[in-house]
PDB file of C-alpha atoms in Angstrom:
ATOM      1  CA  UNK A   1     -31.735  -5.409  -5.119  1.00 94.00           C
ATOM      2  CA  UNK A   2     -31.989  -5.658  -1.218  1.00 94.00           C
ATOM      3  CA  UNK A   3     -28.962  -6.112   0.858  1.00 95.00           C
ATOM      4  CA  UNK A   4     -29.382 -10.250   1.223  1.00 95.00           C
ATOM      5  CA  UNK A   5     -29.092 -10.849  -2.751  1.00 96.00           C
ATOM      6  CA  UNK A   6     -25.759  -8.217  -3.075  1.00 96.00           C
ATOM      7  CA  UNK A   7     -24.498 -10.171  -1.008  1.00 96.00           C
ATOM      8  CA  UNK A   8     -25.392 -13.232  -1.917  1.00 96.00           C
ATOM      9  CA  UNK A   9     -23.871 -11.631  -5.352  1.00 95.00           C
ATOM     10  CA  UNK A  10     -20.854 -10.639  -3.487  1.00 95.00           C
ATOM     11  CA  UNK A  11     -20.350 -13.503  -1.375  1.00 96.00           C
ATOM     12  CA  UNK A  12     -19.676 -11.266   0.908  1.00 97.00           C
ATOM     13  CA  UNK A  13     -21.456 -11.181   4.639  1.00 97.00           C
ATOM     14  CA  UNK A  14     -24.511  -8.242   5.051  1.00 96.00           C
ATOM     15  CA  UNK A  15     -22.283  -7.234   8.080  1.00 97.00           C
ATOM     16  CA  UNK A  16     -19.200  -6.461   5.852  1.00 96.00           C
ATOM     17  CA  UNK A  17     -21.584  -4.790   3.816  1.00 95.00           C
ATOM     18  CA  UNK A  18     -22.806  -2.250   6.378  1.00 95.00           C
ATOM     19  CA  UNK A  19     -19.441  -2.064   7.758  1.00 94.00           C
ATOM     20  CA  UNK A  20     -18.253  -0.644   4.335  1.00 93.00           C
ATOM     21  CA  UNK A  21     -21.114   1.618   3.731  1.00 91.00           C
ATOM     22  CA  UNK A  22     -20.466   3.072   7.372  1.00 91.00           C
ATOM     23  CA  UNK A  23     -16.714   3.484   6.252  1.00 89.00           C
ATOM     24  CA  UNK A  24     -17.927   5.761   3.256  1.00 86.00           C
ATOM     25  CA  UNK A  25     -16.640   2.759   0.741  1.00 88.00           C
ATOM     26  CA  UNK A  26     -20.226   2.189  -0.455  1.00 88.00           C
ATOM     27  CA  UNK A  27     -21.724   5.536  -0.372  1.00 84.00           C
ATOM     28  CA  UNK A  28     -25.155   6.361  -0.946  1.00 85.00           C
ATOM     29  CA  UNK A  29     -24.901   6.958  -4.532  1.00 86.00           C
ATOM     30  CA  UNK A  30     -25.073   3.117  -4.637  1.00 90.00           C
ATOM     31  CA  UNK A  31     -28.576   2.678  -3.210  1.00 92.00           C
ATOM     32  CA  UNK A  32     -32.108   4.603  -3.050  1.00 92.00           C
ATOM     33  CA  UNK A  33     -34.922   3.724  -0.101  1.00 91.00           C
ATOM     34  CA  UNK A  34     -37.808   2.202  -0.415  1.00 90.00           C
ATOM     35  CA  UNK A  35     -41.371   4.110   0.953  1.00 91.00           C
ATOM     36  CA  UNK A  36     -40.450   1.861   4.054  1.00 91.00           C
ATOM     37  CA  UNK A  37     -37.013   2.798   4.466  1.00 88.00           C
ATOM     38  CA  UNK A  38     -35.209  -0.237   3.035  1.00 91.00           C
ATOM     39  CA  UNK A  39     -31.983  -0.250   0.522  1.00 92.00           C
ATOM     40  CA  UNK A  40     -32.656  -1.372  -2.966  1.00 95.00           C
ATOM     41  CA  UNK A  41     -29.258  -1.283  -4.345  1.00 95.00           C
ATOM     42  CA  UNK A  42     -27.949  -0.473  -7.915  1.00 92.00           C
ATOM     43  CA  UNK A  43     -26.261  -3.342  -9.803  1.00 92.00           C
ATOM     44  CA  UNK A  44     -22.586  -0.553  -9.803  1.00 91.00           C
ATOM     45  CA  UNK A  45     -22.759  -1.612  -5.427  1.00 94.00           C
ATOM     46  CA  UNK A  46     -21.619  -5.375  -6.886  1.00 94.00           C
ATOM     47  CA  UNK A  47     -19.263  -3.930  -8.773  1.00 91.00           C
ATOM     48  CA  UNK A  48     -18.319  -1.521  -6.079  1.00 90.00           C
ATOM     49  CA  UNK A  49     -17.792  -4.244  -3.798  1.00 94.00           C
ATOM     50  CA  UNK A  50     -15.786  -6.346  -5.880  1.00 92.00           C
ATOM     51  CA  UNK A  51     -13.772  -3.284  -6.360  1.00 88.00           C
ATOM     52  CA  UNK A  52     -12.780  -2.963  -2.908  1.00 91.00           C
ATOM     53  CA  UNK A  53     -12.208  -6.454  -1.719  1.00 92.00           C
ATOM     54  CA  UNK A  54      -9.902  -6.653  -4.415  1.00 89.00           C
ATOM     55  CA  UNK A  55      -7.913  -3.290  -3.462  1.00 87.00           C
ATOM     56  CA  UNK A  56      -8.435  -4.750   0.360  1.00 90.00           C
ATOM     57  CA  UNK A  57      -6.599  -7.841  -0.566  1.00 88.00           C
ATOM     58  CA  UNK A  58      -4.005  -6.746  -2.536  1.00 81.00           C
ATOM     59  CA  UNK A  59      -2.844  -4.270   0.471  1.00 81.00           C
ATOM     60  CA  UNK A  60      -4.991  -1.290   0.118  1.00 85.00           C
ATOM     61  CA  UNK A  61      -6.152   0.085   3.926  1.00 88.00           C
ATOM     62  CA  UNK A  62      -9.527   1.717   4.211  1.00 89.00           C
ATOM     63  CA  UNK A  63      -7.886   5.092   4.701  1.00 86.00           C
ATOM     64  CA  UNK A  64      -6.104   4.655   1.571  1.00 82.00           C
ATOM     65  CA  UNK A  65      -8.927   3.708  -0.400  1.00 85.00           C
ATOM     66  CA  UNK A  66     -10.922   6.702   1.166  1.00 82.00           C
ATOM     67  CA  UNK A  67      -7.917   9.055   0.345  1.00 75.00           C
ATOM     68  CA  UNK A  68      -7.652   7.688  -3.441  1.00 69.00           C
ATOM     69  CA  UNK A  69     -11.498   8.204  -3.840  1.00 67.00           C
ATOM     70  CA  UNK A  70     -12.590  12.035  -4.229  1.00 58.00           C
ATOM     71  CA  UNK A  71     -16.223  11.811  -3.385  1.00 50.00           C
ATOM     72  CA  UNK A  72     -15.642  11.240   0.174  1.00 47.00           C
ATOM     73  CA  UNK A  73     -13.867  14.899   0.706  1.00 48.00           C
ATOM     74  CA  UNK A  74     -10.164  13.771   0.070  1.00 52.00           C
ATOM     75  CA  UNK A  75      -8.032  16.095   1.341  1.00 62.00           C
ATOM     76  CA  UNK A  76      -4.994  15.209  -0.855  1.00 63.00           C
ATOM     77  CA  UNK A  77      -4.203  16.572  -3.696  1.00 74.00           C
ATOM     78  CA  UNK A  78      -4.213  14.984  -7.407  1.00 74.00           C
ATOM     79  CA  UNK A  79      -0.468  14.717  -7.403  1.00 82.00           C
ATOM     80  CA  UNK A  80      -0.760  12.593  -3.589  1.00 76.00           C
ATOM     81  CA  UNK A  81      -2.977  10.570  -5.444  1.00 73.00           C
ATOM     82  CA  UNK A  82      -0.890   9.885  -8.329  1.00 80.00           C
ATOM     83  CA  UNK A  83       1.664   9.410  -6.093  1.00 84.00           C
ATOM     84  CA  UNK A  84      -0.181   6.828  -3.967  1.00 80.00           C
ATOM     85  CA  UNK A  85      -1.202   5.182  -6.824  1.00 81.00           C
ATOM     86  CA  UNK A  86       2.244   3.890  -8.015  1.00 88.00           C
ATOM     87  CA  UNK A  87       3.515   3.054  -4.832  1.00 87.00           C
ATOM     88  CA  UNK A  88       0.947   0.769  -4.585  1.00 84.00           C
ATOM     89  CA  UNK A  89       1.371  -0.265  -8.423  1.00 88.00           C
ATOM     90  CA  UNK A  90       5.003  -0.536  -7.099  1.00 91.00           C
ATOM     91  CA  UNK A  91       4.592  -2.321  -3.780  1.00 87.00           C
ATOM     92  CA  UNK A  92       2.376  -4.962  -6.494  1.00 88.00           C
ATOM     93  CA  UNK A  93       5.392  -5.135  -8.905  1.00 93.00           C
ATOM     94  CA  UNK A  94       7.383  -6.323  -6.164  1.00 93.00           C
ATOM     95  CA  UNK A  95       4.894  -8.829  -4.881  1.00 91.00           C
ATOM     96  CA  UNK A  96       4.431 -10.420  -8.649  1.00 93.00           C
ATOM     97  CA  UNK A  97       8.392 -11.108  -8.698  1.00 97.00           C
ATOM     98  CA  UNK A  98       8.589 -12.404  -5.683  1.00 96.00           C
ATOM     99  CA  UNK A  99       5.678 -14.818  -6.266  1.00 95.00           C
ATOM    100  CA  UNK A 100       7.269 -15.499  -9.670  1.00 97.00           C
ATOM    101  CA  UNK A 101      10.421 -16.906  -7.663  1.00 97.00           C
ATOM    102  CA  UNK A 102       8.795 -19.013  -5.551  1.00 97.00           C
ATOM    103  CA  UNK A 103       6.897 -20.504  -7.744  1.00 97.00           C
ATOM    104  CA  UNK A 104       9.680 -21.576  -9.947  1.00 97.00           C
ATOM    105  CA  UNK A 105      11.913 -23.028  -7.192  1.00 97.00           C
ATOM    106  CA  UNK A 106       8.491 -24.674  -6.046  1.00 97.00           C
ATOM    107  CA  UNK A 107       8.297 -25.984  -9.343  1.00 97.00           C
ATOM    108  CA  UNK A 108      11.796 -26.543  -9.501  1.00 97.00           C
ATOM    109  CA  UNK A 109      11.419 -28.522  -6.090  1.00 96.00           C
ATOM    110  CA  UNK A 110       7.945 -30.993  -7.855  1.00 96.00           C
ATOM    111  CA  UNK A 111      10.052 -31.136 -10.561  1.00 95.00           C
ATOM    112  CA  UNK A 112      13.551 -33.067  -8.719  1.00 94.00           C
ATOM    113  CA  UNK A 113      10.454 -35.310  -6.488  1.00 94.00           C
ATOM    114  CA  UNK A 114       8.384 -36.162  -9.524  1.00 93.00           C
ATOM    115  CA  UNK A 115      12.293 -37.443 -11.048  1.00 92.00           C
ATOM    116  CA  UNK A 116      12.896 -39.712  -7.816  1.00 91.00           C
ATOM    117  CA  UNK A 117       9.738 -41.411  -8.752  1.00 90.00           C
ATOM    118  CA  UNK A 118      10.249 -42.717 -11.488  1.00 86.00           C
ATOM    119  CA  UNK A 119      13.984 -43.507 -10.243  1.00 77.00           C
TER     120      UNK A 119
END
C-alpha cells in the first residue's frame, strides 16, 4: 500500500509517518520500493503504527521505544529491557488506580446531583 492509504488506515498524518520511519520506529523491513522509487508498504507497518501510538500515549518516549526494540542496535542488555519493561508495566499500574479513583468519586459526585433532581 502507498504511504496516503496507511495512513488513511492509521489515521495518522503522512508527516508523522516519515517522522517515525526517520526515528528508526518504522524501519525498512516494513516497506519495499517500487521500480520508481516509491514505498509500497506491508499490511505489519499498520500494525506497527498502531503499536507505537499506543506505547507513545501511554508514556513510552521514542528513545525508550528504540531501546526496548533490538533491531535498531540496542545497546542495553536483556535484563535493562526486562527491567524497563515493568517499570513501565508499573508506572501503568499506578495510572489504572488512580483513574479508578477518580472515576468513582466522579461517579460518586453524578450520583449526589442526579439525587437533588429528583429532590
Amino acid at each position: 500500500m502507498k504511504i496516503s492509504d496507511l495512513a488513511k488506515e492509521t489515521k495518522l498524518p503522512i508527516s508523522t509517518i516519515r517522522f517515525y520511519e526517520r526515528k528508526g520506529l518504522l524501519a525498512t523491513n516494513y516497506f519495499t520500493r517500487d521500480k520508481n522509487g516509491y514505498r509500497n508498504y506491508d499490511t505489519s507497518a499498520v500494525s506497527q503504527l498502531k503499536f507505537i501510538v499506543l506505547l507513545l500515549a501511554n508514556g513510552f518516549s521514542i528513545a525508550e521505544l528504540l531501546q526496548i526494540n533490538e533491531k535498531f542496535g540496542d545497546s542495553r542488555t536483556l535484563e535493562e529491557n526486562i527491567q524497563l519493561l515493568e517499570d513501565k508495566l508499573g508506572e501503568i499500574k499506578v495510572k489504572q488506580k488512580e483513574l479508578a479513583e477518580t472515576e468513582r468519586i466522579l461517579n460518586h459526585m453524578l450520583s449526589n446531583k442526579k439525587q437533588q433532581l429528583t429532590k
